[in-house]
PDB file of C-alpha atoms and ligand atoms in Angstrom:
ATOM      1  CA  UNK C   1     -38.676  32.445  78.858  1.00  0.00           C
ATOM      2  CA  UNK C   2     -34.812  33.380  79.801  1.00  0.00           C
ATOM      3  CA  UNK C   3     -33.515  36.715  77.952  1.00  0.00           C
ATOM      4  CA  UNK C   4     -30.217  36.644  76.100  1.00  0.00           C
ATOM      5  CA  UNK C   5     -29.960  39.354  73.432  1.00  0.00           C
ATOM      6  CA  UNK C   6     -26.588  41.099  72.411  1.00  0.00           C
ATOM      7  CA  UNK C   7     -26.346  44.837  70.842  1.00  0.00           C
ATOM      8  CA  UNK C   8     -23.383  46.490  69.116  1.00  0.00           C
ATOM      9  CA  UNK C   9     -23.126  50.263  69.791  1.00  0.00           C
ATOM     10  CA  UNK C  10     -19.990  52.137  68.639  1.00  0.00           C
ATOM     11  CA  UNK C  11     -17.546  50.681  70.369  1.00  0.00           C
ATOM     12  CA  UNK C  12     -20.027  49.259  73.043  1.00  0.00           C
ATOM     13  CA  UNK C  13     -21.166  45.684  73.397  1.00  0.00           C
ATOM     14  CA  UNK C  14     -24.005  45.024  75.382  1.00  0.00           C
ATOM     15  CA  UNK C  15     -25.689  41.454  76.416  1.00  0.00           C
ATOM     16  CA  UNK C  16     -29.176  41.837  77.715  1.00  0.00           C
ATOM     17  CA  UNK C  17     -30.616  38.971  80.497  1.00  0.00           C
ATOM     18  CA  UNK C  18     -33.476  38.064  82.116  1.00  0.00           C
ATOM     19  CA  UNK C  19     -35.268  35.235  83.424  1.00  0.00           C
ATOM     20  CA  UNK C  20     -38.425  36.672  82.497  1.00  0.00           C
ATOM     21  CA  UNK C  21     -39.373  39.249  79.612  1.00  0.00           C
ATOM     22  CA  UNK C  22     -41.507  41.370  80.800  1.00  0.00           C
ATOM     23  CA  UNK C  23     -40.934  44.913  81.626  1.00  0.00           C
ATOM     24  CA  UNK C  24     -37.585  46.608  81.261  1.00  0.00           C
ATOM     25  CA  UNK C  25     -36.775  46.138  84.764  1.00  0.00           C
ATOM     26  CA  UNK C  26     -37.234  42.435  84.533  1.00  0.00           C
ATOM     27  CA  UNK C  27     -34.119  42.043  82.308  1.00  0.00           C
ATOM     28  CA  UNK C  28     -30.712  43.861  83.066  1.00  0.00           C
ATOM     29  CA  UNK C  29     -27.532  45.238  80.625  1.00  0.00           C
ATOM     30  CA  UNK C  30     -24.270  44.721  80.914  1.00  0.00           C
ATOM     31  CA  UNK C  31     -21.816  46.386  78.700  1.00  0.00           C
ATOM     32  CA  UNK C  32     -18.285  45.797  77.899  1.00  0.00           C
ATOM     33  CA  UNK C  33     -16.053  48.327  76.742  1.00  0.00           C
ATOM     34  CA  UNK C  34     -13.214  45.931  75.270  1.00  0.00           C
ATOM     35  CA  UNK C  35     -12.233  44.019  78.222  1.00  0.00           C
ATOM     36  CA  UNK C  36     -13.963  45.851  80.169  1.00  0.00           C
ATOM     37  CA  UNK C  37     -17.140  45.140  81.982  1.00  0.00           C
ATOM     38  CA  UNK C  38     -19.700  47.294  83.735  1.00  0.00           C
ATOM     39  CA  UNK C  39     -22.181  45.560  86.186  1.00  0.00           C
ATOM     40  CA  UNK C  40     -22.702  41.442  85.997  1.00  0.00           C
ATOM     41  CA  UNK C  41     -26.048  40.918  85.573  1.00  0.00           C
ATOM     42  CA  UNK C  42     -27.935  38.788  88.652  1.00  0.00           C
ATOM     43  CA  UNK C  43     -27.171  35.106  89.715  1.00  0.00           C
ATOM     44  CA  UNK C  44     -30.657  33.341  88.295  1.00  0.00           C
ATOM     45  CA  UNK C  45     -29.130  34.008  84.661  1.00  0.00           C
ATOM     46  CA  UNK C  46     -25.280  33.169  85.486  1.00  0.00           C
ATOM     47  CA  UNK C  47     -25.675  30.541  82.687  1.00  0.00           C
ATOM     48  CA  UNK C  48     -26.038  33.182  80.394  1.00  0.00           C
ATOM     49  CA  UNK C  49     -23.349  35.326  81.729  1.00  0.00           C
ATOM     50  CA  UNK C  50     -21.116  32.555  81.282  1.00  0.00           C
ATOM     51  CA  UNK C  51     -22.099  31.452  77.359  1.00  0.00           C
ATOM     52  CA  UNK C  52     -21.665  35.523  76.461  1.00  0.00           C
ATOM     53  CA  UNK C  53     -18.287  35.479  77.971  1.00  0.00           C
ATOM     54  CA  UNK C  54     -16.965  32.191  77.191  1.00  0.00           C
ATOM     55  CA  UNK C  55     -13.822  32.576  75.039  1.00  0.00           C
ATOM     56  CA  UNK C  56     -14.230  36.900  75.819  1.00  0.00           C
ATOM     57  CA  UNK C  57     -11.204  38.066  77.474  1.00  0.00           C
ATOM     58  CA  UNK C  58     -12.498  40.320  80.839  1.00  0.00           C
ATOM     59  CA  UNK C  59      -9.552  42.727  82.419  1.00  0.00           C
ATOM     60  CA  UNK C  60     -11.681  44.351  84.830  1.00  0.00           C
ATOM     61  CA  UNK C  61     -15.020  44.683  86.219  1.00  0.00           C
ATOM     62  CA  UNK C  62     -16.709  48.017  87.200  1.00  0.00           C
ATOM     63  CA  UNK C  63     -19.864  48.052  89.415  1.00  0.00           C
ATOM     64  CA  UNK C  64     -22.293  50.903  89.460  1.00  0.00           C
ATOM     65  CA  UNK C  65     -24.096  49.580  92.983  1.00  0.00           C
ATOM     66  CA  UNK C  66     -24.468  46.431  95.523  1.00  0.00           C
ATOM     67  CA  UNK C  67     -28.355  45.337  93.974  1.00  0.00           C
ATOM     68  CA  UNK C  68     -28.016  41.703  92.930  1.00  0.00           C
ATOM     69  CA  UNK C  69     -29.405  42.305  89.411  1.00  0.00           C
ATOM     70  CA  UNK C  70     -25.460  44.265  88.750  1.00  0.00           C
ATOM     71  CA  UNK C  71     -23.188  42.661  91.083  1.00  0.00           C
ATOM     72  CA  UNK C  72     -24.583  39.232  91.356  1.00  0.00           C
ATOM     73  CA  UNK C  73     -22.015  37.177  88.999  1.00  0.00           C
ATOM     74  CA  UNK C  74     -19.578  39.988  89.886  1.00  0.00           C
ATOM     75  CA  UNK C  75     -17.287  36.553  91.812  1.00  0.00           C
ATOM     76  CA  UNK C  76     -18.205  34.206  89.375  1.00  0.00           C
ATOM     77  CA  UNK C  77     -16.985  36.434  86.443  1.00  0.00           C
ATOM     78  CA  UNK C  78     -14.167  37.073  88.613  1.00  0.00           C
ATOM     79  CA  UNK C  79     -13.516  33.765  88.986  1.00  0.00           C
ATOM     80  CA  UNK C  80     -14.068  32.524  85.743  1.00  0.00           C
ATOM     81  CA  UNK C  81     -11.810  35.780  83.860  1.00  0.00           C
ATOM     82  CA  UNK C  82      -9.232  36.748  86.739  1.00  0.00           C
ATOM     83  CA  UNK C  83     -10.317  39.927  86.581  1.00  0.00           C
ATOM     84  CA  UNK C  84     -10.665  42.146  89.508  1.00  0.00           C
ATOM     85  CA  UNK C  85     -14.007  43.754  90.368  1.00  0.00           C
ATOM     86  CA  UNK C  86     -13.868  47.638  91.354  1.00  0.00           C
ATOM     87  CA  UNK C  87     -16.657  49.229  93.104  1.00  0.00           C
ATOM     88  CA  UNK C  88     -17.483  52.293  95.282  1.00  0.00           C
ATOM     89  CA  UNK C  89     -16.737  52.045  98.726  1.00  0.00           C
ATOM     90  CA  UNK C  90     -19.906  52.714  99.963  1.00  0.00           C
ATOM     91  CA  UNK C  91     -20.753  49.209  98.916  1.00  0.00           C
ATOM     92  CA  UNK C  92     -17.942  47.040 100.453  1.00  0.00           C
ATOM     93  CA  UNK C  93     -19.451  45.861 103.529  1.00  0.00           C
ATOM     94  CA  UNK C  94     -22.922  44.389 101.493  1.00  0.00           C
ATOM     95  CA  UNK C  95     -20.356  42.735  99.005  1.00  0.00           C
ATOM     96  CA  UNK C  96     -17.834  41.376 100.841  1.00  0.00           C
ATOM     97  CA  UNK C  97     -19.722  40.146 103.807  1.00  0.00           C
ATOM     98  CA  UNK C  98     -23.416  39.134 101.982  1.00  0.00           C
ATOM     99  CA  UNK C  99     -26.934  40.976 102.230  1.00  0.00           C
ATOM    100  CA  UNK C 100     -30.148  39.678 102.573  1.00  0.00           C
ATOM    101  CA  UNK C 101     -33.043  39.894  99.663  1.00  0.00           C
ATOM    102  CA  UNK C 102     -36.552  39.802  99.682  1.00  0.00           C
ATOM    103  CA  UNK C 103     -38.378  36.900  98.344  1.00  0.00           C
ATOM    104  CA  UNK C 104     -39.576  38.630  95.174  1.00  0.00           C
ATOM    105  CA  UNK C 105     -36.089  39.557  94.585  1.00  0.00           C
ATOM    106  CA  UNK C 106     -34.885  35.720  94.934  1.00  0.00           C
ATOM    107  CA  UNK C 107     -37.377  34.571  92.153  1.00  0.00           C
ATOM    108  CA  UNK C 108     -36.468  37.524  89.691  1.00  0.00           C
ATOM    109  CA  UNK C 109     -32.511  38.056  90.207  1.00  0.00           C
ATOM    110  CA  UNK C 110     -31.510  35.428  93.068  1.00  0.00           C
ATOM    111  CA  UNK C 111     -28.765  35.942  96.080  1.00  0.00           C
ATOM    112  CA  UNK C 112     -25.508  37.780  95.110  1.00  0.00           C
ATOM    113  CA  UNK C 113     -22.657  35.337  96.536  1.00  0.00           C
ATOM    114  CA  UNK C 114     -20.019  37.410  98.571  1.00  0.00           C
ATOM    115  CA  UNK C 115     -17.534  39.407  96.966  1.00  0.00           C
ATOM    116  CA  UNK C 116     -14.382  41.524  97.908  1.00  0.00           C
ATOM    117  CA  UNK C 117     -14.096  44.353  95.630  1.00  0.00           C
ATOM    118  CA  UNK C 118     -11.269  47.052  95.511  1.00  0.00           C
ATOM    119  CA  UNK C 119     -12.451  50.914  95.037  1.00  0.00           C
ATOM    120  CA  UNK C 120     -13.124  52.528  91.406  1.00  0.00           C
ATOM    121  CA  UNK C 121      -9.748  54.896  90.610  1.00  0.00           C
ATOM    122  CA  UNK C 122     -10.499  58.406  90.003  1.00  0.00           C
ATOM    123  CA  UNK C 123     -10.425  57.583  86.103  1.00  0.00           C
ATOM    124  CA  UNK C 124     -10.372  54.269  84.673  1.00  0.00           C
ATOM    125  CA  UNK C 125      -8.731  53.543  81.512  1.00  0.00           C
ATOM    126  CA  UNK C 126     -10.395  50.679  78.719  1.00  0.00           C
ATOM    127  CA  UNK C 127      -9.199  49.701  75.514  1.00  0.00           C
ATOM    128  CA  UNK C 128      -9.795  51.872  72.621  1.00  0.00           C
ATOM    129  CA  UNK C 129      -8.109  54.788  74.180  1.00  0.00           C
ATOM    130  CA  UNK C 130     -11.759  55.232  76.409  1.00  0.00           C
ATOM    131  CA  UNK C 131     -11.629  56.851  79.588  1.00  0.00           C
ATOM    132  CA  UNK C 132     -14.514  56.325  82.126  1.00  0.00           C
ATOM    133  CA  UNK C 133     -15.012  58.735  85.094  1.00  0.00           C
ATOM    134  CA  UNK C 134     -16.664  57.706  87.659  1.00  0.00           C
ATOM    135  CA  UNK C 135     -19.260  59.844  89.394  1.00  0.00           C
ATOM    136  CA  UNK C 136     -20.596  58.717  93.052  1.00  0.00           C
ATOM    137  CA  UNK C 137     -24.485  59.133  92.366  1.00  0.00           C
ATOM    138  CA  UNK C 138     -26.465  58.057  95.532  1.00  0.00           C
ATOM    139  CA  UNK C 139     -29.977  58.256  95.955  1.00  0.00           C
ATOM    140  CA  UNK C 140     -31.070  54.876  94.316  1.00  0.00           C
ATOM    141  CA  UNK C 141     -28.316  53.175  96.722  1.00  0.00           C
ATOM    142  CA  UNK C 142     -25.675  54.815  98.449  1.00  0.00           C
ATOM    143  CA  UNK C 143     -22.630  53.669  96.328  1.00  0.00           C
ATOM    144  CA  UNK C 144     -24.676  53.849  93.636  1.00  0.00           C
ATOM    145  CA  UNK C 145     -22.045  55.292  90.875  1.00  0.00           C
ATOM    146  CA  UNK C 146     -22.083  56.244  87.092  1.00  0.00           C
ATOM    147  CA  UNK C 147     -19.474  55.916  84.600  1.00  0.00           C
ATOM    148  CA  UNK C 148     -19.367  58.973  82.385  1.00  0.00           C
ATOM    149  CA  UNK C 149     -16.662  58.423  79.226  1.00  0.00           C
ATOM    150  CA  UNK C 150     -15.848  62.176  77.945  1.00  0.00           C
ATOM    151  CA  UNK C 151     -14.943  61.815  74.520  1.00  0.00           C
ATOM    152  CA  UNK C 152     -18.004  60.367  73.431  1.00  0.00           C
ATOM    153  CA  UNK C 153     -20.252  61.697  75.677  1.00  0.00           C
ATOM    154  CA  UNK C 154     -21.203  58.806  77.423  1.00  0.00           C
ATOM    155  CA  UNK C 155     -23.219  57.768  80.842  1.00  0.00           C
ATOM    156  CA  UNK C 156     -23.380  54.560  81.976  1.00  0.00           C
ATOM    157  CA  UNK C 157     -26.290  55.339  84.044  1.00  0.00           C
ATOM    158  CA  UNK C 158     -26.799  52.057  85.984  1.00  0.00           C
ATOM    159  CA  UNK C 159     -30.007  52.679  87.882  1.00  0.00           C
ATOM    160  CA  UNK C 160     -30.265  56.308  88.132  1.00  0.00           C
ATOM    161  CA  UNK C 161     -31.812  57.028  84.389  1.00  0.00           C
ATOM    162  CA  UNK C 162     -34.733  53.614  84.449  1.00  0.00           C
ATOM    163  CA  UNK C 163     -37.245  55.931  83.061  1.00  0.00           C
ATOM    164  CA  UNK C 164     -37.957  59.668  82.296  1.00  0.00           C
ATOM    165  CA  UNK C 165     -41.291  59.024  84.872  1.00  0.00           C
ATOM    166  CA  UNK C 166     -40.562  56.502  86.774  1.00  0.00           C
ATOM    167  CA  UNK C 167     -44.013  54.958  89.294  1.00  0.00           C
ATOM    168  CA  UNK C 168     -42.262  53.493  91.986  1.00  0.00           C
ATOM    169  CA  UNK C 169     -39.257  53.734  94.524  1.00  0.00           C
ATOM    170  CA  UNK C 170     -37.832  50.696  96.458  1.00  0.00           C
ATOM    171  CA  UNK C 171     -38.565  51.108 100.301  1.00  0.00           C
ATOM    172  CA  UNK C 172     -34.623  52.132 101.010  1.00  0.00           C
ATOM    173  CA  UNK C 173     -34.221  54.669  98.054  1.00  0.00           C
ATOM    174  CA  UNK C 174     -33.661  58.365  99.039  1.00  0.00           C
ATOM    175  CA  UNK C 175     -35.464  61.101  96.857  1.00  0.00           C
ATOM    176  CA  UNK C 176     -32.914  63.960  98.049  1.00  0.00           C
ATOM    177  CA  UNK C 177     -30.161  61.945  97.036  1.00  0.00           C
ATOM    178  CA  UNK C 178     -31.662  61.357  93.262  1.00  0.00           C
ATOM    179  CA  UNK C 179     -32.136  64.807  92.906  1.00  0.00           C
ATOM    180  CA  UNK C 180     -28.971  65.650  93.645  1.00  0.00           C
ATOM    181  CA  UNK C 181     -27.281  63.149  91.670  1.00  0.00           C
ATOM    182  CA  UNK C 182     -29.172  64.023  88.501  1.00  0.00           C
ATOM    183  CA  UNK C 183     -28.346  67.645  89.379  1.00  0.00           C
ATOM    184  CA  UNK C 184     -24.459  66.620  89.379  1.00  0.00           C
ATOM    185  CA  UNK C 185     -24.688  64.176  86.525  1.00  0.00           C
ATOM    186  CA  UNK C 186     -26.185  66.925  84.639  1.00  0.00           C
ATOM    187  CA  UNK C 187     -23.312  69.034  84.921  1.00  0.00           C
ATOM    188  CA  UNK C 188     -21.205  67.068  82.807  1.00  0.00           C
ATOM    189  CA  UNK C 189     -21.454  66.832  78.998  1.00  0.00           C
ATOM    190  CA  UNK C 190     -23.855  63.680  77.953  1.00  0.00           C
ATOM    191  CA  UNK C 191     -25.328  62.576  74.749  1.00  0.00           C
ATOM    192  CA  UNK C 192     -26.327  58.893  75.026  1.00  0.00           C
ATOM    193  CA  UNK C 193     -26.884  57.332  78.019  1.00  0.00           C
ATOM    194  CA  UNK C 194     -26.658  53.321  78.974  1.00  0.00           C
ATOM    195  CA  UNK C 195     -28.870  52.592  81.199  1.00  0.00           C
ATOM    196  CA  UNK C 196     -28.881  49.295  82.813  1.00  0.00           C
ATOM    197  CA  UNK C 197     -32.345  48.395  82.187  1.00  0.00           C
ATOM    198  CA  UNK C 198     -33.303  50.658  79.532  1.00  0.00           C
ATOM    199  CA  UNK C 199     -30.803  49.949  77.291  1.00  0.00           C
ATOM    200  CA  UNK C 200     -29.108  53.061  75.052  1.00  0.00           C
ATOM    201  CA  UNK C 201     -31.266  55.655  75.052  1.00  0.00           C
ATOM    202  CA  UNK C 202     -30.527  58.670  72.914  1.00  0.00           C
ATOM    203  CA  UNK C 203     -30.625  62.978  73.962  1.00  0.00           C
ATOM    204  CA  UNK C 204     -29.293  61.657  76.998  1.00  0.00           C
ATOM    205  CA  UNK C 205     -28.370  65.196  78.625  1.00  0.00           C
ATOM    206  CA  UNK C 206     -32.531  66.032  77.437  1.00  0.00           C
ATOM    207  CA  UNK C 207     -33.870  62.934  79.351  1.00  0.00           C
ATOM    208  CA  UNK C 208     -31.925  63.371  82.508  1.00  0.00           C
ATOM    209  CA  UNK C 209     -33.435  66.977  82.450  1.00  0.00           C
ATOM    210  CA  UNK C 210     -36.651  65.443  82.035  1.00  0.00           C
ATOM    211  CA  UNK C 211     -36.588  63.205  84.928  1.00  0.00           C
ATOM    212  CA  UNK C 212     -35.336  65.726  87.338  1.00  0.00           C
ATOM    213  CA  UNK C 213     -37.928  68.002  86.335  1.00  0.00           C
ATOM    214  CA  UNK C 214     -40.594  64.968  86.757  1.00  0.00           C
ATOM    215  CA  UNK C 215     -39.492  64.522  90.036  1.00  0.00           C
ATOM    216  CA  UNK C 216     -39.839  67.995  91.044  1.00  0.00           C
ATOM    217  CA  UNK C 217     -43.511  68.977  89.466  1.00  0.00           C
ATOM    218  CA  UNK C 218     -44.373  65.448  90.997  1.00  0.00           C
ATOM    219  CA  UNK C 219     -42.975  66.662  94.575  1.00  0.00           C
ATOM    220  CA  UNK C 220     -44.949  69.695  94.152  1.00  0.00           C
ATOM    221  CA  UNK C 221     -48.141  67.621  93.269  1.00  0.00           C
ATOM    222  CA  UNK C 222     -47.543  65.495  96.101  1.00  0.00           C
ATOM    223  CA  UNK C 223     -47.335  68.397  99.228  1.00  0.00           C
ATOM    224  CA  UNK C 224     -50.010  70.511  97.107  1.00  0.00           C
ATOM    225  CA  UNK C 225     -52.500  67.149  97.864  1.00  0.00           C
ATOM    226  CA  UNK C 226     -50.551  66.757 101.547  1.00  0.00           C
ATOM    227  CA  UNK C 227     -51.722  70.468 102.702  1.00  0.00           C
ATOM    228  CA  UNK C 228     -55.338  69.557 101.967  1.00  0.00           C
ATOM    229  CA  UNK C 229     -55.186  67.086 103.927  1.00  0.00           C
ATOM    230  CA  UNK C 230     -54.750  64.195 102.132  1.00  0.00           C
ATOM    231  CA  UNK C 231     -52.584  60.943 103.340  1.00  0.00           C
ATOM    232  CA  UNK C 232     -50.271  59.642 101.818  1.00  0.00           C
ATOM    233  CA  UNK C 233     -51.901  56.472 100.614  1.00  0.00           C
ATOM    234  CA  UNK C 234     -54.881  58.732  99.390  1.00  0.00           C
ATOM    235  CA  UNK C 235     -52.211  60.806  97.346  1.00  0.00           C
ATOM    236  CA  UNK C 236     -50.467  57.664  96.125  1.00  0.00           C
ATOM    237  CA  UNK C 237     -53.959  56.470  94.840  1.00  0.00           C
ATOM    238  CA  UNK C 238     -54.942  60.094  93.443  1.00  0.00           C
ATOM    239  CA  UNK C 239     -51.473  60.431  91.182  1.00  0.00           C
ATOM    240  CA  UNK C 240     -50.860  56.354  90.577  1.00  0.00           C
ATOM    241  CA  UNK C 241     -54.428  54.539  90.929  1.00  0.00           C
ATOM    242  CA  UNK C 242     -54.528  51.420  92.863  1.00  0.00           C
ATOM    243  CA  UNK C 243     -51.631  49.543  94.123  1.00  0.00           C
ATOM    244  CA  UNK C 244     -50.136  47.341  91.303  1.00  0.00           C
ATOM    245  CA  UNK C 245     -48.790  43.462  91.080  1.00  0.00           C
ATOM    246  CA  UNK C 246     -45.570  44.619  92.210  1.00  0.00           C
ATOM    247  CA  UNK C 247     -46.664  46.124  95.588  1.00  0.00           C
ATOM    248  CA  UNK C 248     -48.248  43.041  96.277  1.00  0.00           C
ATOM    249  CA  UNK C 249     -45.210  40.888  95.280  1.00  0.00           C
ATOM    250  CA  UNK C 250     -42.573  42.858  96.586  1.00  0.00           C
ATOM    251  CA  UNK C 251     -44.833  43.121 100.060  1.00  0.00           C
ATOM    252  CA  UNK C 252     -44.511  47.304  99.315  1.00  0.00           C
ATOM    253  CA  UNK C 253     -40.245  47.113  98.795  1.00  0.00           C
ATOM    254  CA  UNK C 254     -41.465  48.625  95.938  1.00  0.00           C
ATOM    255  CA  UNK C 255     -44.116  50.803  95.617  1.00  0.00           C
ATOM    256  CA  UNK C 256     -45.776  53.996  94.593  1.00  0.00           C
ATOM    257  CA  UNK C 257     -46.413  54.822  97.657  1.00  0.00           C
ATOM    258  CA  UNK C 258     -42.425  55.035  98.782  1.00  0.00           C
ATOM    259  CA  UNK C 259     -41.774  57.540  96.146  1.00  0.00           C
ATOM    260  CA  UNK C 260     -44.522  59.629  97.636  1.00  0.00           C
ATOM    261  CA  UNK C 261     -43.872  59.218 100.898  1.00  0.00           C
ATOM    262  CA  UNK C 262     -39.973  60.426  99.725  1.00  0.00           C
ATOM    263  CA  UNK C 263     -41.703  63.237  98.047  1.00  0.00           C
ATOM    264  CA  UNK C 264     -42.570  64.761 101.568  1.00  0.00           C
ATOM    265  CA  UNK C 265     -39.288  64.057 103.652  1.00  0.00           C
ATOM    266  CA  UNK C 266     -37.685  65.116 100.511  1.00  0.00           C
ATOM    267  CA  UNK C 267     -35.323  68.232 101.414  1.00  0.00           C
ATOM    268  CA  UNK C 268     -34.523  69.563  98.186  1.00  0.00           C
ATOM    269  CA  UNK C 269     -36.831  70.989  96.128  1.00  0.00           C
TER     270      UNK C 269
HETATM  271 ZN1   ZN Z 301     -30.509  48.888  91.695  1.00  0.00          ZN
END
């Protein structure tokens, strides 16, 4: 059932893994730029990791954010390449001194073993005369960053692209922060994105746009249905039917219901 799939694009490699193939959030990208790696992939499928990069030289490793499904061979990479691993500072504590996961998380992605990172530079240079920028996008995490690469109009999205309508938030993600991090993102010229989950996805600029426009019609939606009266679960049933498989696995970490409870406390609209 494990996922191992590689992908050429331009001068991007990406290897895609997964213990199970089901949805695109049950496998995970990374992508190398040269010797250059952003995000590890999680722990359950660090025999993969290894086989793509035996014999691949690896000068550094970038993080976009903490979640074990990006940083969780971040020290066994490091390990294995010498390569240092660079990630926002928002993040240090959770890396460097552990962080506890849910069980659901365990059986999909696993525990990410500790790891000290240093922070990103304001610019980080890769071979092939790339430049990647690094933008601190919180919201889905707060050192959640993206790696924008201005020449080619590039966004390595991590977890802030997933979908253009995405169903469900985890319990800790902040609506106000996504907003404003697609706002700022959006600001800078994009083309393709590469999202961690996702994949490439072209008319990048278009379906960041879309997504921040989902979220706010949806936040409309969502108080519209809260000044009748309704609660919150009633809303969450009205826009998303019943609770799904995940709920129930991930005991509500992740759930319609968060994302509509983030569309009231939400304070940008
Ligand atoms: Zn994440």
């Amino acid at each position: 059932m494990s996922v191992i799939r590689t992908f050429t694009h331009d001068s991007v490699t990406g290897v895609k893994v997964g213990k199970y193939n089901l949805a695109d959030n049950s496998t995970v990208h990374m992508f190398c730029l040269g010797e250059t790696v952003i995000d590890t992939g999680p722990p359950n499928d660090q025999k993969a990791v290894a086989r793509f990069f035996k014999g691949r030289p690896v000068r550094q490793i970038l993080l976009t954010h903490h979640h074990e499904d990006h940083s969780g061979n971040a020290a066994f990479l490091s390990r294995m390449t010498g390569a240092p691993v660079y990630a926002h500072p928002a993040g240090f504590d959770l890396l460097r001194e552990g962080f506890s996961i849910r069980m659901y998380q365990k059986v999909f992605w696993g525990s990410t073993p500790r790891v000290s990172p240093e922070p990103l530079a304001k610019a980080v240079a890769t071979d092939g005369g790339h430049t990647l920028v690094p933008i601190h996008t919180p919201g889905h995490s707060p050192d959640h960053v993206c790696f924008w690469e201005p020449d080619r109009k590039w966004l390595f999205t991590g977890d802030l692209f997933l979908a253009p309508r995405v169903r469900m938030f985890r319990a800790d993600e902040d609506l106000t922060g996504h907003l404003k991090s697609l706002k700022a993102v959006l600001d800078y010229d994009v083309e393709t994105l590469f999202c961690a989950h996702k994949g490439v996805v072209a008319d990048g600029h278009r379906m960041l746009e879309k997504k921040l426009t989902y979220y706010l019609e949806l936040i409309h939606k969502v108080r519209g249905l809260h000044d009748e009266g309704h609660s919150p679960t009633e809303i969450t049933r009205t826009l998303f039917g019943k609770k799904g498989l995940v709920g129930y696995i991930s005991c509500n970490h992740m759930s319609s219901e968060n994302l509509v409870r983030q569309c009231l406390t939400c304070t940008l609209t």
